[in-house]
Amino acid sequence: EPEVTQTPSHQVTQMGQEVILRCVPISNHLYFYWYRQILGQKVEFLVSFYNNEISEKSEIFDDQFSVERPDGSNFTLKIRSTKLEDSAMYFCASSDSTANTEAFFGQGTRLTVV
Amino acid sequence: RKEVEQDPGPFNVPEGATVAFNCTYSNSASQSFFWYRQDCRKEPKLLMSVYSSGNEDGRFTAQLNRASQYISLLIRDSKLSDSATYLCVVGRGNTPLVFGKGTRLSVIA
């Protein structure tokens, strides 16, 4: 069964450092997303990406965040200068359509900022 | 008012019990509805989509009431492996999915 894969599974970084989280969406999907989940809280939308550009972003996705699809398979989330409050699980997801279809999630990257 | 609200639980039920979870959503323009399951520190996994006519998948039954903006999930004959957090998820056309905080279920032997 096709799946979304994310690397690394766990990343520890010092405050102020840059991190790049990587995702390989399901191959025939066209829409890609990043969500995050702070421990004990709900899954929150960060950004959606379609046709090589951001289609929507939340208020969480400020100037320190960026996304890129550097080649035909990878989808990355960069956090430029990490803060303690960026510590969370970051989930990549993909879907074959935005119109009323489900999204499939990767196993997540646990980011710990120290 | 939160966009998707769920009773956080926990629901502690014995094996074999029937348990029901409820969810309300605030945006009447919502068009797609799902139940996801999330195990501790794992990714959300789609359990089932929810249709206006209601739908069933084995021991799981989902219902949607658009007039009341209410979604339910019924689990019959609970198994130990059903222990997880159940996320109510709502979508609206081309906008990203909105998640409830989840309802925690513990099935006890």
mmCIF file of C-alpha atoms in Angstrom:
data_model
loop_
_atom_site.group_PDB
_atom_site.id
_atom_site.type_symbol
_atom_site.label_atom_id
_atom_site.label_comp_id
_atom_site.label_asym_id
_atom_site.label_seq_id
_atom_site.Cartn_x
_atom_site.Cartn_y
_atom_site.Cartn_z
ATOM 1 C CA GLU A 1 0.000 0.000 0.000
ATOM 2 C CA PRO A 2 1.456 3.390 -0.925
ATOM 3 C CA GLU A 3 2.390 5.568 2.006
ATOM 4 C CA VAL A 4 3.794 8.947 2.935
ATOM 5 C CA THR A 5 7.295 8.692 4.389
ATOM 6 C CA GLN A 6 9.043 11.257 6.561
ATOM 7 C CA THR A 7 12.624 11.680 7.709
ATOM 8 C CA PRO A 8 14.058 11.955 10.250
ATOM 9 C CA SER A 9 11.715 10.331 12.756
ATOM 10 C CA HIS A 10 13.234 12.414 15.556
ATOM 11 C CA GLN A 11 15.286 15.603 15.395
ATOM 12 C CA VAL A 12 16.867 17.395 18.322
ATOM 13 C CA THR A 13 18.152 20.880 17.637
ATOM 14 C CA GLN A 14 19.383 23.872 19.540
ATOM 15 C CA MET A 15 17.297 27.013 19.709
ATOM 16 C CA GLY A 16 18.111 29.336 16.841
ATOM 17 C CA GLN A 17 19.277 26.564 14.512
ATOM 18 C CA GLU A 18 17.708 25.771 11.165
ATOM 19 C CA VAL A 19 16.025 22.428 10.569
ATOM 20 C CA ILE A 20 14.720 20.780 7.440
ATOM 21 C CA LEU A 21 12.056 18.119 7.697
ATOM 22 C CA ARG A 22 11.653 15.843 4.718
ATOM 23 C CA CYS A 23 8.676 14.058 3.238
ATOM 24 C CA VAL A 24 8.004 11.834 0.268
ATOM 25 C CA PRO A 25 4.275 12.046 -0.526
ATOM 26 C CA ILE A 26 2.301 9.285 -2.233
ATOM 27 C CA SER A 27 3.475 9.295 -5.821
ATOM 28 C CA ASN A 28 0.265 10.106 -7.695
ATOM 29 C CA HIS A 29 -0.948 12.687 -5.195
ATOM 30 C CA LEU A 30 -0.975 16.336 -6.165
ATOM 31 C CA TYR A 31 -1.722 18.139 -2.903
ATOM 32 C CA PHE A 32 0.721 18.233 -0.015
ATOM 33 C CA TYR A 33 0.374 19.487 3.518
ATOM 34 C CA TRP A 34 2.281 20.062 6.701
ATOM 35 C CA TYR A 35 0.506 19.808 10.023
ATOM 36 C CA ARG A 36 1.932 19.935 13.498
ATOM 37 C CA GLN A 37 0.815 18.574 16.854
ATOM 38 C CA ILE A 38 2.185 19.938 20.092
ATOM 39 C CA LEU A 39 2.162 17.250 22.789
ATOM 40 C CA GLY A 40 -1.313 16.850 24.229
ATOM 41 C CA GLN A 41 -2.908 19.237 21.757
ATOM 42 C CA LYS A 42 -4.793 18.905 18.517
ATOM 43 C CA VAL A 43 -3.411 18.492 15.024
ATOM 44 C CA GLU A 44 -2.993 21.972 13.508
ATOM 45 C CA PHE A 45 -2.704 22.933 9.856
ATOM 46 C CA LEU A 46 0.440 24.770 8.781
ATOM 47 C CA VAL A 47 0.506 24.937 4.988
ATOM 48 C CA SER A 48 -0.808 23.350 1.815
ATOM 49 C CA PHE A 49 1.067 23.121 -1.469
ATOM 50 C CA TYR A 50 -0.144 22.490 -4.981
ATOM 51 C CA ASN A 51 1.345 22.952 -8.411
ATOM 52 C CA ASN A 52 4.669 24.073 -6.964
ATOM 53 C CA GLU A 53 3.287 26.833 -4.840
ATOM 54 C CA ILE A 54 1.682 27.450 -1.485
ATOM 55 C CA SER A 55 -2.084 27.332 -1.829
ATOM 56 C CA GLU A 56 -2.960 28.152 1.771
ATOM 57 C CA LYS A 57 -1.173 28.772 5.036
ATOM 58 C CA SER A 58 -2.227 29.285 8.633
ATOM 59 C CA GLU A 59 -1.220 32.056 11.009
ATOM 60 C CA ILE A 60 1.286 29.640 12.536
ATOM 61 C CA PHE A 61 3.210 29.520 9.235
ATOM 62 C CA ASP A 62 5.112 32.772 9.664
ATOM 63 C CA ASP A 63 8.296 34.010 8.002
ATOM 64 C CA GLN A 64 10.490 31.494 9.781
ATOM 65 C CA PHE A 65 8.789 28.639 7.905
ATOM 66 C CA SER A 66 9.180 27.742 4.265
ATOM 67 C CA VAL A 67 8.297 24.779 2.065
ATOM 68 C CA GLU A 68 9.851 23.454 -1.069
ATOM 69 C CA ARG A 69 9.456 20.669 -3.556
ATOM 70 C CA PRO A 70 13.052 20.467 -4.778
ATOM 71 C CA ASP A 71 12.464 17.519 -7.108
ATOM 72 C CA GLY A 72 9.642 15.285 -8.277
ATOM 73 C CA SER A 73 9.366 13.317 -5.084
ATOM 74 C CA ASN A 74 10.479 15.274 -1.994
ATOM 75 C CA PHE A 75 8.535 17.909 -0.086
ATOM 76 C CA THR A 76 10.385 19.764 2.654
ATOM 77 C CA LEU A 77 9.553 22.039 5.555
ATOM 78 C CA LYS A 78 12.288 24.386 6.714
ATOM 79 C CA ILE A 79 12.259 26.211 10.016
ATOM 80 C CA ARG A 80 14.877 28.937 9.827
ATOM 81 C CA SER A 81 15.528 29.819 13.461
ATOM 82 C CA THR A 82 13.901 27.357 15.784
ATOM 83 C CA LYS A 83 12.259 28.393 19.036
ATOM 84 C CA LEU A 84 11.452 26.264 22.055
ATOM 85 C CA GLU A 85 7.763 26.465 21.178
ATOM 86 C CA ASP A 86 8.442 24.824 17.796
ATOM 87 C CA SER A 87 8.877 21.519 19.626
ATOM 88 C CA ALA A 88 6.116 19.291 18.279
ATOM 89 C CA MET A 89 5.325 16.382 15.987
ATOM 90 C CA TYR A 90 5.318 17.530 12.396
ATOM 91 C CA PHE A 91 3.185 15.497 10.030
ATOM 92 C CA CYS A 92 3.352 15.588 6.276
ATOM 93 C CA ALA A 93 0.200 14.567 4.408
ATOM 94 C CA SER A 94 -0.891 14.212 0.820
ATOM 95 C CA SER A 95 -4.126 13.792 -1.068
ATOM 96 C CA ASP A 96 -5.093 13.297 -4.673
ATOM 97 C CA SER A 97 -7.582 16.153 -4.475
ATOM 98 C CA THR A 98 -8.553 18.869 -2.037
ATOM 99 C CA ALA A 99 -12.224 18.574 -2.837
ATOM 100 C CA ASN A 100 -13.734 16.603 0.015
ATOM 101 C CA THR A 101 -11.159 13.848 0.048
ATOM 102 C CA GLU A 102 -9.173 12.452 2.885
ATOM 103 C CA ALA A 103 -5.494 13.108 3.450
ATOM 104 C CA PHE A 104 -2.934 10.407 4.184
ATOM 105 C CA PHE A 105 -0.343 11.134 6.821
ATOM 106 C CA GLY A 106 3.297 10.223 7.229
ATOM 107 C CA GLN A 107 4.530 8.818 10.508
ATOM 108 C CA GLY A 108 5.757 12.216 11.621
ATOM 109 C CA THR A 109 8.980 13.867 12.717
ATOM 110 C CA ARG A 110 9.294 14.632 16.393
ATOM 111 C CA LEU A 111 11.157 17.929 16.671
ATOM 112 C CA THR A 112 12.680 18.797 20.028
ATOM 113 C CA VAL A 113 14.195 22.257 20.403
ATOM 114 C CA VAL A 114 16.516 22.620 23.387
ATOM 115 C CA ARG B 1 -16.493 28.613 19.523
ATOM 116 C CA LYS B 2 -14.054 25.937 18.392
ATOM 117 C CA GLU B 3 -14.517 24.777 14.812
ATOM 118 C CA VAL B 4 -14.624 21.087 15.754
ATOM 119 C CA GLU B 5 -15.475 20.042 19.283
ATOM 120 C CA GLN B 6 -15.246 16.634 20.872
ATOM 121 C CA ASP B 7 -15.584 15.251 24.373
ATOM 122 C CA PRO B 8 -11.940 14.538 25.305
ATOM 123 C CA GLY B 9 -12.831 11.513 27.445
ATOM 124 C CA PRO B 10 -11.246 9.271 28.447
ATOM 125 C CA PHE B 11 -13.846 6.626 27.822
ATOM 126 C CA ASN B 12 -12.889 3.486 29.732
ATOM 127 C CA VAL B 13 -14.966 0.528 28.565
ATOM 128 C CA PRO B 14 -14.737 -3.249 28.989
ATOM 129 C CA GLU B 15 -14.048 -5.509 26.030
ATOM 130 C CA GLY B 16 -17.221 -6.266 24.117
ATOM 131 C CA ALA B 17 -18.920 -3.007 25.061
ATOM 132 C CA THR B 18 -20.530 -0.597 22.637
ATOM 133 C CA VAL B 19 -19.255 2.977 22.820
ATOM 134 C CA ALA B 20 -20.328 6.133 21.006
ATOM 135 C CA PHE B 21 -18.419 9.337 20.367
ATOM 136 C CA ASN B 22 -19.910 12.637 19.349
ATOM 137 C CA CYS B 23 -18.533 15.631 17.558
ATOM 138 C CA THR B 24 -19.984 19.022 16.635
ATOM 139 C CA TYR B 25 -18.704 21.423 14.020
ATOM 140 C CA SER B 26 -19.373 25.126 13.783
ATOM 141 C CA ASN B 27 -19.061 25.888 10.077
ATOM 142 C CA SER B 28 -22.278 25.071 8.232
ATOM 143 C CA ALA B 29 -20.385 25.219 4.924
ATOM 144 C CA SER B 30 -18.397 22.090 5.856
ATOM 145 C CA GLN B 31 -18.669 19.441 3.193
ATOM 146 C CA SER B 32 -16.514 16.480 4.125
ATOM 147 C CA PHE B 33 -16.350 14.580 7.354
ATOM 148 C CA PHE B 34 -14.024 11.907 8.602
ATOM 149 C CA TRP B 35 -13.058 9.911 11.635
ATOM 150 C CA TYR B 36 -9.343 9.361 12.050
ATOM 151 C CA ARG B 37 -7.699 7.172 14.632
ATOM 152 C CA GLN B 38 -4.462 8.194 16.356
ATOM 153 C CA ASP B 39 -2.381 5.910 18.525
ATOM 154 C CA CYS B 40 -0.076 7.448 21.109
ATOM 155 C CA ARG B 41 2.684 9.482 19.403
ATOM 156 C CA LYS B 42 1.735 8.118 15.982
ATOM 157 C CA GLU B 43 0.228 9.700 12.897
ATOM 158 C CA PRO B 44 -3.525 10.064 12.349
ATOM 159 C CA LYS B 45 -4.892 7.240 10.224
ATOM 160 C CA LEU B 46 -8.163 7.396 8.362
ATOM 161 C CA LEU B 47 -10.774 5.210 10.005
ATOM 162 C CA MET B 48 -13.725 6.107 7.818
ATOM 163 C CA SER B 49 -15.361 8.869 5.859
ATOM 164 C CA VAL B 50 -18.794 9.984 7.037
ATOM 165 C CA TYR B 51 -21.630 10.360 4.566
ATOM 166 C CA SER B 52 -25.015 11.997 4.934
ATOM 167 C CA SER B 53 -26.747 8.650 4.638
ATOM 168 C CA GLY B 54 -24.600 7.172 7.374
ATOM 169 C CA ASN B 55 -22.162 4.377 6.773
ATOM 170 C CA GLU B 56 -20.921 1.236 8.383
ATOM 171 C CA ASP B 57 -17.617 -0.605 8.225
ATOM 172 C CA GLY B 58 -17.626 -3.786 10.246
ATOM 173 C CA ARG B 59 -18.008 -2.866 13.909
ATOM 174 C CA PHE B 60 -17.866 0.864 13.160
ATOM 175 C CA THR B 61 -20.846 3.028 12.239
ATOM 176 C CA ALA B 62 -20.654 6.731 11.448
ATOM 177 C CA GLN B 63 -23.577 9.134 11.262
ATOM 178 C CA LEU B 64 -23.860 12.728 10.110
ATOM 179 C CA ASN B 65 -26.608 15.158 11.013
ATOM 180 C CA ARG B 66 -26.126 18.285 8.914
ATOM 181 C CA ALA B 67 -29.049 20.138 10.475
ATOM 182 C CA SER B 68 -27.529 19.788 13.949
ATOM 183 C CA GLN B 69 -23.925 19.927 12.669
ATOM 184 C CA TYR B 70 -23.229 16.756 14.525
ATOM 185 C CA ILE B 71 -21.186 13.653 13.711
ATOM 186 C CA SER B 72 -21.079 10.400 15.620
ATOM 187 C CA LEU B 73 -19.032 7.224 15.695
ATOM 188 C CA LEU B 74 -20.329 4.001 17.190
ATOM 189 C CA ILE B 75 -17.998 1.114 17.967
ATOM 190 C CA ARG B 76 -19.629 -2.222 18.696
ATOM 191 C CA ASP B 77 -17.994 -5.198 20.408
ATOM 192 C CA SER B 78 -14.953 -3.173 21.498
ATOM 193 C CA LYS B 79 -11.557 -4.856 21.244
ATOM 194 C CA LEU B 80 -8.417 -4.078 23.218
ATOM 195 C CA SER B 81 -6.874 -2.966 19.927
ATOM 196 C CA ASP B 82 -9.514 -0.232 19.595
ATOM 197 C CA SER B 83 -7.773 1.715 22.376
ATOM 198 C CA ALA B 84 -6.673 4.968 20.757
ATOM 199 C CA THR B 85 -7.683 8.586 20.320
ATOM 200 C CA TYR B 86 -10.460 9.137 17.789
ATOM 201 C CA LEU B 87 -10.251 12.389 15.846
ATOM 202 C CA CYS B 88 -13.242 14.067 14.279
ATOM 203 C CA VAL B 89 -12.095 15.835 11.111
ATOM 204 C CA VAL B 90 -13.988 18.271 8.920
ATOM 205 C CA GLY B 91 -13.216 19.665 5.483
ATOM 206 C CA ARG B 92 -14.699 22.393 3.314
ATOM 207 C CA GLY B 93 -14.105 22.256 -0.404
ATOM 208 C CA ASN B 94 -10.541 23.292 -1.114
ATOM 209 C CA THR B 95 -9.618 24.301 2.420
ATOM 210 C CA PRO B 96 -7.417 22.102 4.584
ATOM 211 C CA LEU B 97 -8.863 19.614 7.031
ATOM 212 C CA VAL B 98 -9.712 20.848 10.527
ATOM 213 C CA PHE B 99 -9.157 18.453 13.391
ATOM 214 C CA GLY B 100 -10.915 18.113 16.692
ATOM 215 C CA LYS B 101 -8.766 17.505 19.719
ATOM 216 C CA GLY B 102 -9.861 13.888 19.869
ATOM 217 C CA THR B 103 -11.630 11.522 22.223
ATOM 218 C CA ARG B 104 -9.490 9.007 24.078
ATOM 219 C CA LEU B 105 -10.771 5.446 24.322
ATOM 220 C CA SER B 106 -9.346 2.768 26.594
ATOM 221 C CA VAL B 107 -10.748 -0.734 26.223
ATOM 222 C CA ILE B 108 -10.084 -2.786 29.299
ATOM 223 C CA ALA B 109 -9.825 -6.584 29.494
#
